Amino acid sequence: MPWWLTTQSQVCCMSGLERSRELTAGLQLKDVVWRWLKDIYNYLSLPITEHLDLFKMMEERVASSNRALSTLICKCKCRDIKPQFVLLSKLYNTLVTPVMDYEAEVWGVRSLERRVDKVQNIALRGFLGVGIHHPITALETESNWIPARWRVRMKVVLYWQKLLIRPDSVIVKRVINCILANNIKVEWVSKIVSIFDKLKLEDPTDCKSLSSNEFRTVVFSCLKRELQSEWKESIASSSKLQDLAGLLSISEPSYSTDIRNREVRSLISKIRGGTARLRVEEGRWSRRERLCQHC
């Protein structure tokens, strides 16, 4: 049964007292039904509004992943567990990532998908032992994790290729063929085209010849190349991140996430990110005359 019929039945099943209160307020029964239709309807934990606002879906996913991350951190603190980065990655990808990426194929085309990066950055800052002012580029480079915004885009692109290789008898495939044949402007399709352009892939309609595994490999290689270029541009624009430039130029770099000692790992990460409490940095914070302590 469609959800709007369920909503109407809920209104019709109102008690006589509640219905009389609504009618005495000057509202007809159809107005009551319309008011219920405009409310947010949760379908499989996804909020659906009258205009299918994808921003509501994304905000719900961010809030749910925040709760999952908080639960993970609390469990580790209660049991006095200090996991290594490999274990932390497995726990994060098992407990937090599925919650965040749930139905990302639908809401992942939003231009505000950088909000999903906040959850991943919180986890990385806690493990590396850096503050909130630590550059995001340094977090992504040191962890070598795929940013959440790009992971969501990958799911959208892979779902697009999955739709194209499906038979024409599927209803969703019929809708896609109708959109492509009549050149109908749909936000979801136009965003997919922009993602293909950013990854410097071929025409979105020409990916039917590849299998799912082959297409995934191609997308992942293009994504790594795009991330490398993004990180290099961000590092070149900041004088404090020059230490990371050499890290990207090495074929087998040594990341601070490989360090087991938390204090050493935190210090190395802060030095590379330009947020260490060095004298050359603290002197800039005060307005007093900066004098050498050894002279």
Coordinates of N, CA and C in Angstrom, one line a residue, residues 203-286:
D203 N 32.0 9.1 -21.7 CA 30.6 9.4 -21.7 C 29.8 8.5 -20.7
P204 N 29.0 9.0 -19.8 CA 28.3 8.2 -18.9 C 27.5 7.0 -19.5
T205 N 27.0 7.2 -20.7 CA 26.3 6.1 -21.4 C 27.1 5.1 -22.0
D206 N 28.4 5.2 -22.0 CA 29.3 4.3 -22.7 C 30.0 3.3 -21.7
C207 N 29.5 3.2 -20.5 CA 30.1 2.3 -19.5 C 29.4 1.0 -19.4
K208 N 28.5 0.7 -20.4 CA 27.8 -0.6 -20.4 C 28.6 -1.8 -20.9
S209 N 29.7 -1.5 -21.6 CA 30.5 -2.5 -22.1 C 31.4 -3.2 -21.1
L210 N 31.6 -2.5 -20.0 CA 32.5 -3.1 -18.9 C 31.6 -3.8 -17.9
S211 N 32.2 -4.8 -17.3 CA 31.6 -5.5 -16.1 C 31.7 -4.6 -14.9
S212 N 31.0 -5.0 -13.9 CA 31.0 -4.2 -12.6 C 32.3 -4.1 -12.0
N213 N 33.1 -5.2 -12.0 CA 34.4 -5.2 -11.4 C 35.4 -4.4 -12.2
E214 N 35.3 -4.5 -13.5 CA 36.2 -3.7 -14.4 C 35.9 -2.2 -14.2
F215 N 34.6 -1.9 -14.2 CA 34.3 -0.5 -14.0 C 34.7 0.1 -12.7
R216 N 34.5 -0.7 -11.6 CA 35.0 -0.3 -10.3 C 36.5 0.0 -10.3
T217 N 37.3 -0.9 -10.9 CA 38.7 -0.7 -11.0 C 39.1 0.6 -11.7
V218 N 38.4 0.9 -12.8 CA 38.6 2.1 -13.6 C 38.3 3.3 -12.8
V219 N 37.1 3.3 -12.1 CA 36.7 4.5 -11.3 C 37.6 4.7 -10.1
F220 N 38.1 3.6 -9.5 CA 39.0 3.8 -8.3 C 40.3 4.4 -8.8
S221 N 40.9 3.9 -9.9 CA 42.1 4.5 -10.4 C 42.0 6.0 -10.7
C222 N 40.8 6.3 -11.4 CA 40.6 7.8 -11.7 C 40.4 8.6 -10.4
L223 N 39.8 8.0 -9.4 CA 39.6 8.7 -8.1 C 40.9 8.9 -7.4
K224 N 41.8 7.9 -7.4 CA 43.1 8.1 -6.8 C 43.9 9.3 -7.5
R225 N 43.8 9.3 -8.8 CA 44.5 10.4 -9.5 C 43.9 11.7 -9.2
E226 N 42.6 11.8 -9.1 CA 41.9 13.1 -8.8 C 42.2 13.5 -7.4
L227 N 42.3 12.6 -6.4 CA 42.7 12.9 -5.0 C 44.1 13.4 -4.9
Q228 N 45.0 12.8 -5.7 CA 46.4 13.2 -5.7 C 46.5 14.7 -6.2
S229 N 45.8 15.0 -7.2 CA 45.8 16.4 -7.8 C 45.2 17.4 -6.8
E230 N 44.1 17.0 -6.1 CA 43.5 17.8 -5.1 C 44.4 18.1 -4.0
W231 N 45.1 17.1 -3.5 CA 46.0 17.3 -2.3 C 47.2 18.1 -2.7
K232 N 47.7 17.9 -3.9 CA 48.9 18.7 -4.4 C 48.6 20.2 -4.5
E233 N 47.4 20.5 -5.1 CA 47.0 21.8 -5.2 C 46.8 22.5 -3.8
S234 N 46.2 21.8 -2.9 CA 46.0 22.3 -1.6 C 47.3 22.5 -0.8
I235 N 48.2 21.6 -1.0 CA 49.5 21.7 -0.3 C 50.3 22.9 -0.9
A236 N 50.2 23.1 -2.2 CA 51.0 24.1 -2.9 C 50.5 25.5 -2.5
S237 N 49.2 25.6 -2.1 CA 48.6 26.9 -1.7 C 48.9 27.3 -0.3
S238 N 49.5 26.3 0.5 CA 49.7 26.6 1.9 C 51.2 26.4 2.2
S239 N 51.8 27.4 2.8 CA 53.3 27.2 3.1 C 53.5 26.3 4.3
K240 N 52.5 26.0 5.1 CA 52.7 25.2 6.3 C 52.7 23.7 6.0
L241 N 52.2 23.4 4.8 CA 52.0 22.0 4.4 C 53.1 21.5 3.4
Q242 N 54.2 22.2 3.4 CA 55.3 21.7 2.5 C 55.9 20.4 2.8
D243 N 55.8 20.0 4.1 CA 56.4 18.7 4.5 C 55.6 17.6 3.9
L244 N 54.3 17.8 3.6 CA 53.5 16.8 3.0 C 53.7 16.6 1.5
A245 N 54.3 17.7 0.9 CA 54.6 17.6 -0.5 C 55.6 16.4 -0.8
G246 N 56.6 16.3 0.0 CA 57.5 15.2 -0.2 C 56.9 13.9 0.1
L247 N 55.9 13.8 1.0 CA 55.2 12.6 1.3 C 54.5 12.0 0.1
L248 N 53.9 12.9 -0.7 CA 53.2 12.5 -1.9 C 54.1 12.1 -3.1
S249 N 55.3 12.6 -3.1 CA 56.2 12.3 -4.2 C 56.9 10.9 -4.0
I250 N 56.8 10.3 -2.8 CA 57.5 9.1 -2.5 C 56.6 7.9 -2.9
S251 N 57.2 6.9 -3.6 CA 56.4 5.8 -4.0 C 55.8 5.0 -2.8
E252 N 56.6 4.8 -1.8 CA 56.2 4.1 -0.6 C 56.4 4.9 0.6
P253 N 55.5 5.9 0.8 CA 55.7 6.9 1.9 C 55.4 6.2 3.3
S254 N 56.0 6.9 4.3 CA 55.8 6.4 5.7 C 54.8 7.4 6.4
Y255 N 53.6 6.9 6.7 CA 52.6 7.8 7.2 C 52.7 7.7 8.8
S256 N 52.2 8.8 9.4 CA 52.2 8.9 10.8 C 51.2 7.9 11.5
T257 N 50.3 7.4 10.7 CA 49.4 6.3 11.2 C 50.1 5.0 11.4
D258 N 51.3 4.8 10.9 CA 52.0 3.6 11.2 C 52.7 3.6 12.5
I259 N 52.8 4.8 13.2 CA 53.4 4.9 14.5 C 52.5 4.4 15.6
R260 N 53.0 3.6 16.4 CA 52.1 3.0 17.5 C 52.0 3.9 18.7
N261 N 53.1 4.6 19.0 CA 53.1 5.5 20.2 C 52.2 6.7 19.9
R262 N 51.2 6.9 20.8 CA 50.3 8.0 20.5 C 50.9 9.4 20.6
E263 N 51.8 9.6 21.6 CA 52.5 10.9 21.7 C 53.3 11.2 20.5
V264 N 54.1 10.2 20.0 CA 55.0 10.5 18.9 C 54.1 10.7 17.6
R265 N 53.1 9.9 17.5 CA 52.2 10.0 16.3 C 51.5 11.4 16.3
S266 N 51.1 11.8 17.4 CA 50.5 13.1 17.5 C 51.5 14.2 17.2
L267 N 52.7 14.1 17.7 CA 53.7 15.2 17.4 C 54.1 15.2 15.9
I268 N 54.3 14.0 15.3 CA 54.6 14.0 13.9 C 53.5 14.5 13.0
S269 N 52.3 14.2 13.4 CA 51.1 14.7 12.6 C 51.0 16.2 12.7
K270 N 51.2 16.7 13.9 CA 51.1 18.2 14.1 C 52.2 18.9 13.3
I271 N 53.4 18.4 13.3 CA 54.5 19.0 12.6 C 54.3 19.0 11.1
R272 N 53.8 17.9 10.6 CA 53.5 17.8 9.1 C 52.3 18.7 8.8
G273 N 51.3 18.8 9.7 CA 50.2 19.7 9.4 C 50.3 21.1 9.7
G274 N 51.5 21.5 10.4 CA 51.7 22.9 10.7 C 50.9 23.4 11.9
T275 N 50.5 22.5 12.8 CA 49.8 22.9 14.0 C 50.5 22.6 15.3
A276 N 51.8 22.3 15.2 CA 52.6 22.0 16.4 C 52.9 23.2 17.2
R277 N 53.0 23.1 18.5 CA 53.2 24.3 19.3 C 54.7 24.5 19.4
L278 N 55.2 25.0 18.2 CA 56.6 25.3 18.2 C 56.8 26.8 18.5
R279 N 58.0 27.2 18.8 CA 58.3 28.6 19.2 C 58.0 29.5 18.0
V280 N 58.3 29.1 16.8 CA 58.1 29.9 15.7 C 56.6 30.1 15.4
E281 N 55.8 29.2 15.9 CA 54.3 29.4 15.7 C 53.7 30.2 16.9
E282 N 54.1 29.9 18.1 CA 53.6 30.6 19.3 C 54.0 32.0 19.3
G283 N 55.1 32.3 18.7 CA 55.6 33.7 18.7 C 54.6 34.6 17.9
R284 N 54.0 34.0 16.9 CA 53.1 34.8 16.0 C 51.8 35.1 16.7
W285 N 51.4 34.3 17.8 CA 50.2 34.5 18.5 C 50.2 35.8 19.4
S286 N 51.4 36.0 19.9 CA 51.5 37.2 20.8 C 52.0 38.4 20.1

